mmCIF file of C-alpha atoms in Angstrom:
data_model
loop_
_atom_site.group_PDB
_atom_site.id
_atom_site.type_symbol
_atom_site.label_atom_id
_atom_site.label_comp_id
_atom_site.label_asym_id
_atom_site.label_seq_id
_atom_site.Cartn_x
_atom_site.Cartn_y
_atom_site.Cartn_z
ATOM 1 C CA MET A 1 -4.624 -13.673 -53.382
ATOM 2 C CA ALA A 2 -6.867 -16.561 -54.437
ATOM 3 C CA GLU A 3 -8.227 -16.484 -57.941
ATOM 4 C CA ASP A 4 -11.818 -16.584 -56.641
ATOM 5 C CA GLU A 5 -11.140 -13.420 -54.659
ATOM 6 C CA GLY A 6 -10.065 -11.542 -57.751
ATOM 7 C CA GLN A 7 -7.123 -9.327 -58.558
ATOM 8 C CA VAL A 8 -6.760 -5.558 -58.221
ATOM 9 C CA PHE A 9 -4.962 -3.472 -60.863
ATOM 10 C CA TYR A 10 -4.038 0.181 -60.466
ATOM 11 C CA PRO A 11 -3.480 2.830 -63.146
ATOM 12 C CA PRO A 12 -0.059 4.519 -63.377
ATOM 13 C CA ARG A 13 -0.189 7.292 -60.783
ATOM 14 C CA ARG A 14 3.196 8.918 -60.348
ATOM 15 C CA ARG A 15 3.178 11.334 -63.300
ATOM 16 C CA GLY A 16 -0.452 12.300 -62.824
ATOM 17 C CA LEU A 17 -0.152 12.965 -59.097
ATOM 18 C CA ILE A 18 2.960 15.105 -59.613
ATOM 19 C CA PHE A 19 1.193 17.066 -62.377
ATOM 20 C CA HIS A 20 -1.959 17.744 -60.333
ATOM 21 C CA LEU A 21 0.045 18.629 -57.232
ATOM 22 C CA LEU A 22 2.181 21.122 -59.177
ATOM 23 C CA VAL A 23 -0.835 22.707 -60.874
ATOM 24 C CA GLY A 24 -2.648 22.933 -57.543
ATOM 25 C CA VAL A 25 0.326 24.548 -55.800
ATOM 26 C CA ILE A 26 0.791 27.048 -58.664
ATOM 27 C CA LEU A 27 -2.892 28.025 -58.650
ATOM 28 C CA LEU A 28 -3.043 28.298 -54.859
ATOM 29 C CA GLY A 29 0.197 30.279 -54.706
ATOM 30 C CA GLY A 30 -0.961 32.593 -57.480
ATOM 31 C CA SER A 31 -4.311 33.132 -55.784
ATOM 32 C CA LEU A 32 -2.732 33.966 -52.430
ATOM 33 C CA GLY A 33 -0.126 36.166 -54.137
ATOM 34 C CA CYS A 34 -2.788 38.206 -55.923
ATOM 35 C CA LEU A 35 -4.730 38.538 -52.676
ATOM 36 C CA ILE A 36 -1.679 39.803 -50.761
ATOM 37 C CA LEU A 37 -0.794 42.246 -53.553
ATOM 38 C CA ALA A 38 -4.379 43.489 -53.663
ATOM 39 C CA PHE A 39 -4.226 44.676 -50.072
ATOM 40 C CA ASN A 40 -0.972 46.503 -50.679
ATOM 41 C CA GLN A 41 -2.296 48.494 -53.626
ATOM 42 C CA PRO A 42 -3.033 52.175 -53.014
ATOM 43 C CA GLN A 43 -4.910 52.428 -56.328
ATOM 44 C CA GLU A 44 -8.515 51.263 -56.266
ATOM 45 C CA GLY A 45 -8.633 49.856 -59.801
ATOM 46 C CA ARG A 46 -5.653 47.575 -59.297
ATOM 47 C CA PHE A 47 -7.170 46.239 -56.080
ATOM 48 C CA VAL A 48 -10.314 45.080 -57.893
ATOM 49 C CA LEU A 49 -8.314 43.515 -60.733
ATOM 50 C CA LEU A 50 -6.015 41.643 -58.347
ATOM 51 C CA LEU A 51 -8.997 40.470 -56.299
ATOM 52 C CA LEU A 52 -10.674 39.128 -59.438
ATOM 53 C CA GLY A 53 -7.387 37.464 -60.419
ATOM 54 C CA SER A 54 -7.180 35.789 -57.009
ATOM 55 C CA ALA A 55 -10.734 34.451 -57.325
ATOM 56 C CA GLY A 56 -10.109 33.312 -60.914
ATOM 57 C CA LEU A 57 -6.999 31.348 -59.939
ATOM 58 C CA PHE A 58 -8.773 29.769 -56.981
ATOM 59 C CA ALA A 59 -11.861 28.693 -58.971
ATOM 60 C CA PRO A 60 -10.289 25.637 -60.747
ATOM 61 C CA LEU A 61 -8.571 24.378 -57.572
ATOM 62 C CA PRO A 62 -11.443 22.078 -56.449
ATOM 63 C CA TRP A 63 -11.528 20.502 -59.931
ATOM 64 C CA VAL A 64 -7.735 19.973 -59.933
ATOM 65 C CA PHE A 65 -7.658 18.461 -56.441
ATOM 66 C CA TYR A 66 -10.677 16.251 -57.165
ATOM 67 C CA ARG A 67 -8.935 14.804 -60.217
ATOM 68 C CA GLY A 68 -5.814 14.128 -58.136
ATOM 69 C CA TYR A 69 -7.924 12.506 -55.408
ATOM 70 C CA ALA A 70 -9.790 10.397 -57.984
ATOM 71 C CA LEU A 71 -6.517 9.173 -59.499
ATOM 72 C CA MET A 72 -5.088 8.296 -56.082
ATOM 73 C CA ASN A 73 -8.118 6.114 -55.292
ATOM 74 C CA ALA A 74 -8.722 4.626 -58.756
ATOM 75 C CA PHE A 75 -8.521 0.875 -59.350
ATOM 76 C CA TYR A 76 -9.779 -1.952 -61.559
ATOM 77 C CA ARG A 77 -10.809 -5.106 -59.687
ATOM 78 C CA LEU A 78 -11.140 -8.223 -61.832
ATOM 79 C CA GLU A 79 -13.106 -11.001 -60.137
ATOM 80 C CA ARG A 80 -14.443 -14.360 -61.182
ATOM 81 C CA ASP A 81 -17.924 -12.839 -61.304
ATOM 82 C CA GLY A 82 -17.116 -9.577 -63.063
ATOM 83 C CA LEU A 83 -15.081 -6.397 -63.281
ATOM 84 C CA ARG A 84 -15.302 -3.420 -60.904
ATOM 85 C CA LEU A 85 -14.072 -0.047 -62.182
ATOM 86 C CA ARG A 86 -13.611 2.832 -59.731
ATOM 87 C CA TRP A 87 -12.512 6.395 -60.486
ATOM 88 C CA GLY A 88 -13.487 9.072 -57.971
ATOM 89 C CA LEU A 89 -17.281 9.286 -57.830
ATOM 90 C CA ARG A 90 -17.521 7.192 -61.013
ATOM 91 C CA ALA A 91 -18.165 3.491 -60.445
ATOM 92 C CA GLU A 92 -19.051 0.659 -62.786
ATOM 93 C CA ASP A 93 -19.646 -3.037 -62.088
ATOM 94 C CA ILE A 94 -19.740 -5.262 -65.182
ATOM 95 C CA PRO A 95 -20.874 -8.917 -64.863
ATOM 96 C CA LEU A 96 -18.327 -11.277 -66.413
ATOM 97 C CA PRO A 97 -20.787 -12.745 -68.975
ATOM 98 C CA GLU A 98 -21.374 -9.205 -70.332
ATOM 99 C CA ILE A 99 -17.678 -8.648 -71.144
ATOM 100 C CA GLU A 100 -17.351 -9.494 -74.830
ATOM 101 C CA TRP A 101 -13.607 -8.956 -75.323
ATOM 102 C CA VAL A 102 -10.489 -7.272 -73.940
ATOM 103 C CA ARG A 103 -7.706 -5.981 -76.200
ATOM 104 C CA PRO A 104 -5.053 -3.237 -76.328
ATOM 105 C CA ALA A 105 -6.095 -0.063 -78.147
ATOM 106 C CA ARG A 106 -3.000 -0.276 -80.357
ATOM 107 C CA GLU A 107 -4.418 -3.457 -81.958
ATOM 108 C CA LEU A 108 -7.528 -1.703 -83.285
ATOM 109 C CA GLY A 109 -5.979 -0.854 -86.633
ATOM 110 C CA PHE A 110 -6.996 2.806 -86.360
ATOM 111 C CA SER A 111 -6.210 5.705 -84.045
ATOM 112 C CA LEU A 112 -8.616 5.864 -81.119
ATOM 113 C CA PRO A 113 -10.025 9.409 -80.667
ATOM 114 C CA LEU A 114 -9.315 10.788 -77.197
ATOM 115 C CA PRO A 115 -11.671 12.895 -75.072
ATOM 116 C CA PRO A 116 -11.010 16.641 -74.830
ATOM 117 C CA LEU A 117 -9.174 18.272 -71.929
ATOM 118 C CA ILE A 118 -7.033 15.275 -71.040
ATOM 119 C CA ALA A 119 -4.010 15.694 -68.778
ATOM 120 C CA PRO A 120 -1.378 13.427 -67.210
ATOM 121 C CA GLY A 121 -3.259 11.215 -64.780
ATOM 122 C CA ALA A 122 -6.679 12.190 -66.123
ATOM 123 C CA VAL A 123 -7.713 10.654 -69.448
ATOM 124 C CA LEU A 124 -11.419 10.881 -68.709
ATOM 125 C CA GLY A 125 -14.601 11.371 -70.671
ATOM 126 C CA SER A 126 -16.515 9.696 -73.494
ATOM 127 C CA ARG A 127 -16.247 9.654 -77.269
ATOM 128 C CA LYS A 128 -18.482 8.282 -79.990
ATOM 129 C CA VAL A 129 -16.424 6.066 -82.281
ATOM 130 C CA ALA A 130 -18.004 4.737 -85.476
ATOM 131 C CA GLU A 131 -16.349 1.307 -85.207
ATOM 132 C CA LEU A 132 -16.938 0.813 -81.472
ATOM 133 C CA GLY A 133 -19.878 2.928 -80.378
ATOM 134 C CA THR A 134 -19.542 4.831 -77.106
ATOM 135 C CA VAL A 135 -16.059 4.620 -75.586
ATOM 136 C CA GLU A 136 -15.719 5.778 -71.984
ATOM 137 C CA PHE A 137 -12.227 6.563 -70.759
ATOM 138 C CA MET A 138 -11.243 5.780 -67.151
ATOM 139 C CA ALA A 139 -7.482 5.944 -67.573
ATOM 140 C CA SER A 140 -4.417 7.884 -66.489
ATOM 141 C CA GLU A 141 -2.157 7.455 -69.546
ATOM 142 C CA VAL A 142 -2.774 7.076 -73.282
ATOM 143 C CA ASP A 143 0.293 4.977 -74.105
ATOM 144 C CA ALA A 144 -1.075 1.601 -73.018
ATOM 145 C CA LEU A 145 -4.857 1.852 -73.183
ATOM 146 C CA LEU A 146 -6.728 -1.411 -72.768
ATOM 147 C CA LEU A 147 -10.250 -1.710 -74.135
ATOM 148 C CA VAL A 148 -12.949 -3.665 -72.323
ATOM 149 C CA ALA A 149 -16.058 -4.195 -74.430
ATOM 150 C CA ALA A 150 -19.346 -4.510 -72.525
ATOM 151 C CA ARG A 151 -22.806 -4.781 -74.037
ATOM 152 C CA ASP A 152 -23.658 -1.083 -74.120
ATOM 153 C CA ARG A 153 -20.227 0.557 -74.365
ATOM 154 C CA VAL A 154 -16.463 0.070 -74.435
ATOM 155 C CA PHE A 155 -14.340 1.113 -71.474
ATOM 156 C CA ALA A 156 -10.791 2.379 -72.044
ATOM 157 C CA ILE A 157 -8.660 1.679 -68.976
ATOM 158 C CA SER A 158 -4.938 1.817 -68.231
ATOM 159 C CA PRO A 159 -3.759 -0.861 -65.792
ATOM 160 C CA GLN A 160 -0.041 -0.649 -65.060
ATOM 161 C CA ASP A 161 0.463 -4.148 -66.404
ATOM 162 C CA GLY A 162 -1.914 -4.682 -69.312
ATOM 163 C CA ARG A 163 -0.573 -8.161 -70.074
ATOM 164 C CA ALA A 164 -1.159 -9.306 -66.505
ATOM 165 C CA PHE A 165 -4.709 -7.938 -66.716
ATOM 166 C CA ASN A 166 -5.291 -9.875 -69.931
ATOM 167 C CA ARG A 167 -3.935 -13.086 -68.388
ATOM 168 C CA ALA A 168 -6.119 -12.622 -65.312
ATOM 169 C CA PHE A 169 -9.164 -12.033 -67.530
ATOM 170 C CA GLN A 170 -8.475 -15.272 -69.447
ATOM 171 C CA ARG A 171 -8.197 -17.171 -66.147
ATOM 172 C CA MET A 172 -11.529 -15.779 -64.966
ATOM 173 C CA ILE A 173 -13.144 -16.789 -68.268
ATOM 174 C CA GLU A 174 -11.772 -20.322 -67.895
ATOM 175 C CA LEU A 175 -13.021 -20.583 -64.301
ATOM 176 C CA GLY A 176 -16.455 -19.304 -65.275
ATOM 177 C CA SER A 177 -18.814 -17.128 -63.279
ATOM 178 C CA LEU A 178 -20.918 -18.721 -60.525
ATOM 179 C CA THR A 179 -22.921 -15.667 -59.431
ATOM 180 C CA PRO A 180 -22.326 -12.755 -61.832
ATOM 181 C CA LEU A 181 -22.007 -9.307 -60.322
ATOM 182 C CA PRO A 182 -25.224 -7.316 -60.485
ATOM 183 C CA PRO A 183 -24.756 -4.491 -63.009
ATOM 184 C CA TYR A 184 -24.071 -1.203 -61.256
ATOM 185 C CA SER A 185 -23.277 2.273 -62.544
ATOM 186 C CA ALA A 186 -22.705 5.471 -60.552
ATOM 187 C CA GLN A 187 -22.066 8.817 -62.221
ATOM 188 C CA PRO A 188 -20.915 12.029 -60.460
ATOM 189 C CA ALA A 189 -23.979 13.788 -61.895
ATOM 190 C CA ALA A 190 -26.257 11.109 -60.426
ATOM 191 C CA PHE A 191 -24.557 11.539 -57.054
ATOM 192 C CA ALA A 192 -25.125 15.301 -57.252
ATOM 193 C CA ARG A 193 -28.813 14.634 -57.964
ATOM 194 C CA ARG A 194 -28.979 12.394 -54.896
ATOM 195 C CA VAL A 195 -27.623 15.233 -52.755
ATOM 196 C CA TRP A 196 -30.091 17.644 -54.361
ATOM 197 C CA ASP A 197 -33.007 15.271 -53.664
ATOM 198 C CA ASP A 198 -32.174 15.388 -49.944
ATOM 199 C CA ARG A 199 -34.521 18.195 -48.831
ATOM 200 C CA PRO A 200 -32.542 19.507 -45.791
ATOM 201 C CA ALA A 201 -29.324 19.519 -47.818
ATOM 202 C CA ARG A 202 -31.040 21.334 -50.675
ATOM 203 C CA TRP A 203 -32.460 24.053 -48.426
ATOM 204 C CA PHE A 204 -29.155 24.703 -46.663
ATOM 205 C CA LEU A 205 -27.313 24.927 -49.988
ATOM 206 C CA ILE A 206 -29.924 27.253 -51.502
ATOM 207 C CA ALA A 207 -29.937 29.462 -48.381
ATOM 208 C CA GLY A 208 -26.146 29.703 -48.407
ATOM 209 C CA LEU A 209 -26.090 30.594 -52.100
ATOM 210 C CA ILE A 210 -28.814 33.274 -51.783
ATOM 211 C CA LEU A 211 -27.162 34.885 -48.738
ATOM 212 C CA THR A 212 -23.739 34.864 -50.428
ATOM 213 C CA VAL A 213 -25.178 36.575 -53.517
ATOM 214 C CA LEU A 214 -27.016 39.052 -51.258
ATOM 215 C CA LEU A 215 -23.727 39.861 -49.503
ATOM 216 C CA LEU A 216 -22.078 40.557 -52.859
ATOM 217 C CA ILE A 217 -24.976 42.807 -53.983
ATOM 218 C CA VAL A 218 -25.030 44.813 -50.725
ATOM 219 C CA VAL A 219 -21.282 45.445 -50.819
ATOM 220 C CA ALA A 220 -21.292 46.310 -54.539
ATOM 221 C CA LEU A 221 -24.123 48.841 -54.075
ATOM 222 C CA ALA A 222 -22.525 50.425 -50.998
ATOM 223 C CA ILE A 223 -18.993 50.872 -52.368
ATOM 224 C CA PRO A 224 -19.707 53.911 -54.645
ATOM 225 C CA SER A 225 -20.909 55.923 -51.642
ATOM 226 C CA THR A 226 -18.093 54.720 -49.355
ATOM 227 C CA PRO A 227 -14.759 56.049 -50.682
ATOM 228 C CA SER A 228 -12.806 54.844 -47.629
ATOM 229 C CA VAL A 229 -13.331 52.523 -44.701
ATOM 230 C CA SER A 230 -11.407 51.291 -41.663
ATOM 231 C CA LEU A 231 -11.064 47.519 -41.531
ATOM 232 C CA GLY A 232 -10.524 47.091 -37.809
ATOM 233 C CA PHE A 233 -8.755 48.327 -34.713
ATOM 234 C CA ASN A 234 -5.154 48.368 -33.520
ATOM 235 C CA ALA A 235 -3.814 47.063 -30.203
ATOM 236 C CA GLN A 236 -4.756 50.364 -28.501
ATOM 237 C CA GLY A 237 -8.359 50.100 -29.626
ATOM 238 C CA GLN A 238 -8.054 52.871 -32.213
ATOM 239 C CA PRO A 239 -9.452 52.465 -35.752
ATOM 240 C CA LEU A 240 -6.917 51.395 -38.359
ATOM 241 C CA PRO A 241 -6.021 53.912 -41.079
ATOM 242 C CA PRO A 242 -8.773 54.093 -43.711
ATOM 243 C CA VAL A 243 -8.361 52.137 -46.938
ATOM 244 C CA PRO A 244 -10.253 52.371 -50.259
ATOM 245 C CA GLY A 245 -13.854 51.209 -49.948
ATOM 246 C CA GLU A 246 -13.277 48.540 -52.612
ATOM 247 C CA GLN A 247 -11.382 46.489 -50.048
ATOM 248 C CA VAL A 248 -14.705 45.557 -48.434
ATOM 249 C CA LEU A 249 -15.103 43.281 -51.488
ATOM 250 C CA LEU A 250 -12.902 40.902 -49.541
ATOM 251 C CA LEU A 251 -15.973 39.876 -47.537
ATOM 252 C CA PRO A 252 -18.084 38.541 -50.445
ATOM 253 C CA VAL A 253 -14.983 36.945 -52.004
ATOM 254 C CA LEU A 254 -14.288 35.239 -48.677
ATOM 255 C CA GLY A 255 -17.942 34.196 -48.494
ATOM 256 C CA ILE A 256 -17.833 32.644 -51.970
ATOM 257 C CA LEU A 257 -14.637 30.710 -51.190
ATOM 258 C CA ILE A 258 -16.070 29.411 -47.903
ATOM 259 C CA TYR A 259 -19.284 28.376 -49.655
ATOM 260 C CA LEU A 260 -17.391 26.443 -52.335
ATOM 261 C CA VAL A 261 -15.084 24.723 -49.840
ATOM 262 C CA ASN A 262 -17.989 23.727 -47.575
ATOM 263 C CA LEU A 263 -20.023 22.552 -50.579
ATOM 264 C CA LEU A 264 -17.282 20.251 -51.878
ATOM 265 C CA ALA A 265 -16.194 19.020 -48.454
ATOM 266 C CA GLY A 266 -19.832 18.286 -47.616
ATOM 267 C CA ILE A 267 -20.247 16.268 -50.818
ATOM 268 C CA TYR A 268 -17.164 14.253 -49.871
ATOM 269 C CA PHE A 269 -18.562 13.399 -46.426
ATOM 270 C CA TYR A 270 -22.091 12.801 -47.754
ATOM 271 C CA ARG A 271 -20.953 9.646 -49.568
ATOM 272 C CA ARG A 272 -21.031 7.564 -46.370
ATOM 273 C CA GLU A 273 -24.083 7.375 -44.153
ATOM 274 C CA SER A 274 -21.971 7.560 -40.983
ATOM 275 C CA ASP A 275 -20.280 10.787 -42.142
ATOM 276 C CA ARG A 276 -23.388 12.651 -43.249
ATOM 277 C CA PRO A 277 -23.759 14.647 -39.994
ATOM 278 C CA VAL A 278 -20.387 16.244 -40.851
ATOM 279 C CA ALA A 279 -21.708 17.130 -44.312
ATOM 280 C CA PHE A 280 -24.783 18.790 -42.838
ATOM 281 C CA LEU A 281 -22.684 20.760 -40.333
ATOM 282 C CA LEU A 282 -20.606 22.119 -43.225
ATOM 283 C CA TRP A 283 -23.704 23.042 -45.247
ATOM 284 C CA ILE A 284 -25.305 24.702 -42.204
ATOM 285 C CA ALA A 285 -22.096 26.719 -41.838
ATOM 286 C CA SER A 286 -22.444 27.692 -45.518
ATOM 287 C CA ALA A 287 -25.798 29.288 -44.682
ATOM 288 C CA PHE A 288 -24.732 31.057 -41.482
ATOM 289 C CA THR A 289 -21.301 32.321 -42.590
ATOM 290 C CA PRO A 290 -22.663 34.835 -45.157
ATOM 291 C CA LEU A 291 -25.034 36.140 -42.470
ATOM 292 C CA LEU A 292 -22.063 36.911 -40.227
ATOM 293 C CA LEU A 293 -20.131 38.440 -43.130
ATOM 294 C CA LEU A 294 -23.164 40.517 -44.100
ATOM 295 C CA ALA A 295 -23.357 41.874 -40.539
ATOM 296 C CA ALA A 296 -19.622 42.647 -40.645
ATOM 297 C CA ALA A 297 -20.031 44.458 -43.989
ATOM 298 C CA VAL A 298 -22.877 46.603 -42.660
ATOM 299 C CA ILE A 299 -20.873 47.541 -39.548
ATOM 300 C CA LEU A 300 -17.810 48.471 -41.609
ATOM 301 C CA LEU A 301 -19.768 50.495 -44.149
ATOM 302 C CA LEU A 302 -21.765 52.397 -41.542
ATOM 303 C CA SER A 303 -18.844 53.089 -39.198
#
């Protein structure tokens, strides 16, 4: 690659991807296991507890898989005109003249405070450091952090080869910048606001949320007066043996999971203009699915 075209550096990925994959598989397996056990419990109280356990184990899955996805697509691109940092929905373009210095964190002379809740492959977040100001971490490992000082903050990154990054930075400084990159910053929260500012998207998401909550309220109010219910029919068209009424809670739990999956998948497709119709189809489904589940709940409870 020509020097004018820049050079791309990647963070260490192997350990982080293995960690996030293992955590995701454990959470998903535990969630499915609790769900299967719930429907084999003759006692009503255990069913509710196992159902709550299944939902609790499923809840962090989107966060875990997003962090794995962000790590897999993260990179640092050093160009003659500036530095591009990418980590999931977080993006930062720094013009070369605004980069004041680059140095390893171990040369600071003091221990650099790390953000909370770090994990292999995900050293992310910001810290206020008296000597440096705001330090934003976009790294996968803490062993070889490299600090890039811009005008308003310091970025802590972790290219696989920090020395090669330093050499490339020195070459870019020697070449000089002809047309500096325009400063650019994209935060996940800002992206979420952009989705929220899209009126059709906002109305579909609000409608889906309201209908999902309504489904949960209807089922919760109906369960005390419905001690048992049949959840379907057998091959001969006869009703299945009755089960405790609490098992109808499966419908709002299913509705919540579908809403979350469609919400996150829609956000993923919303990033590109060409894929936005897919995002809207998913969010429309988020509004209509609880309607269908609400109808199913009413039929089951009244039968």
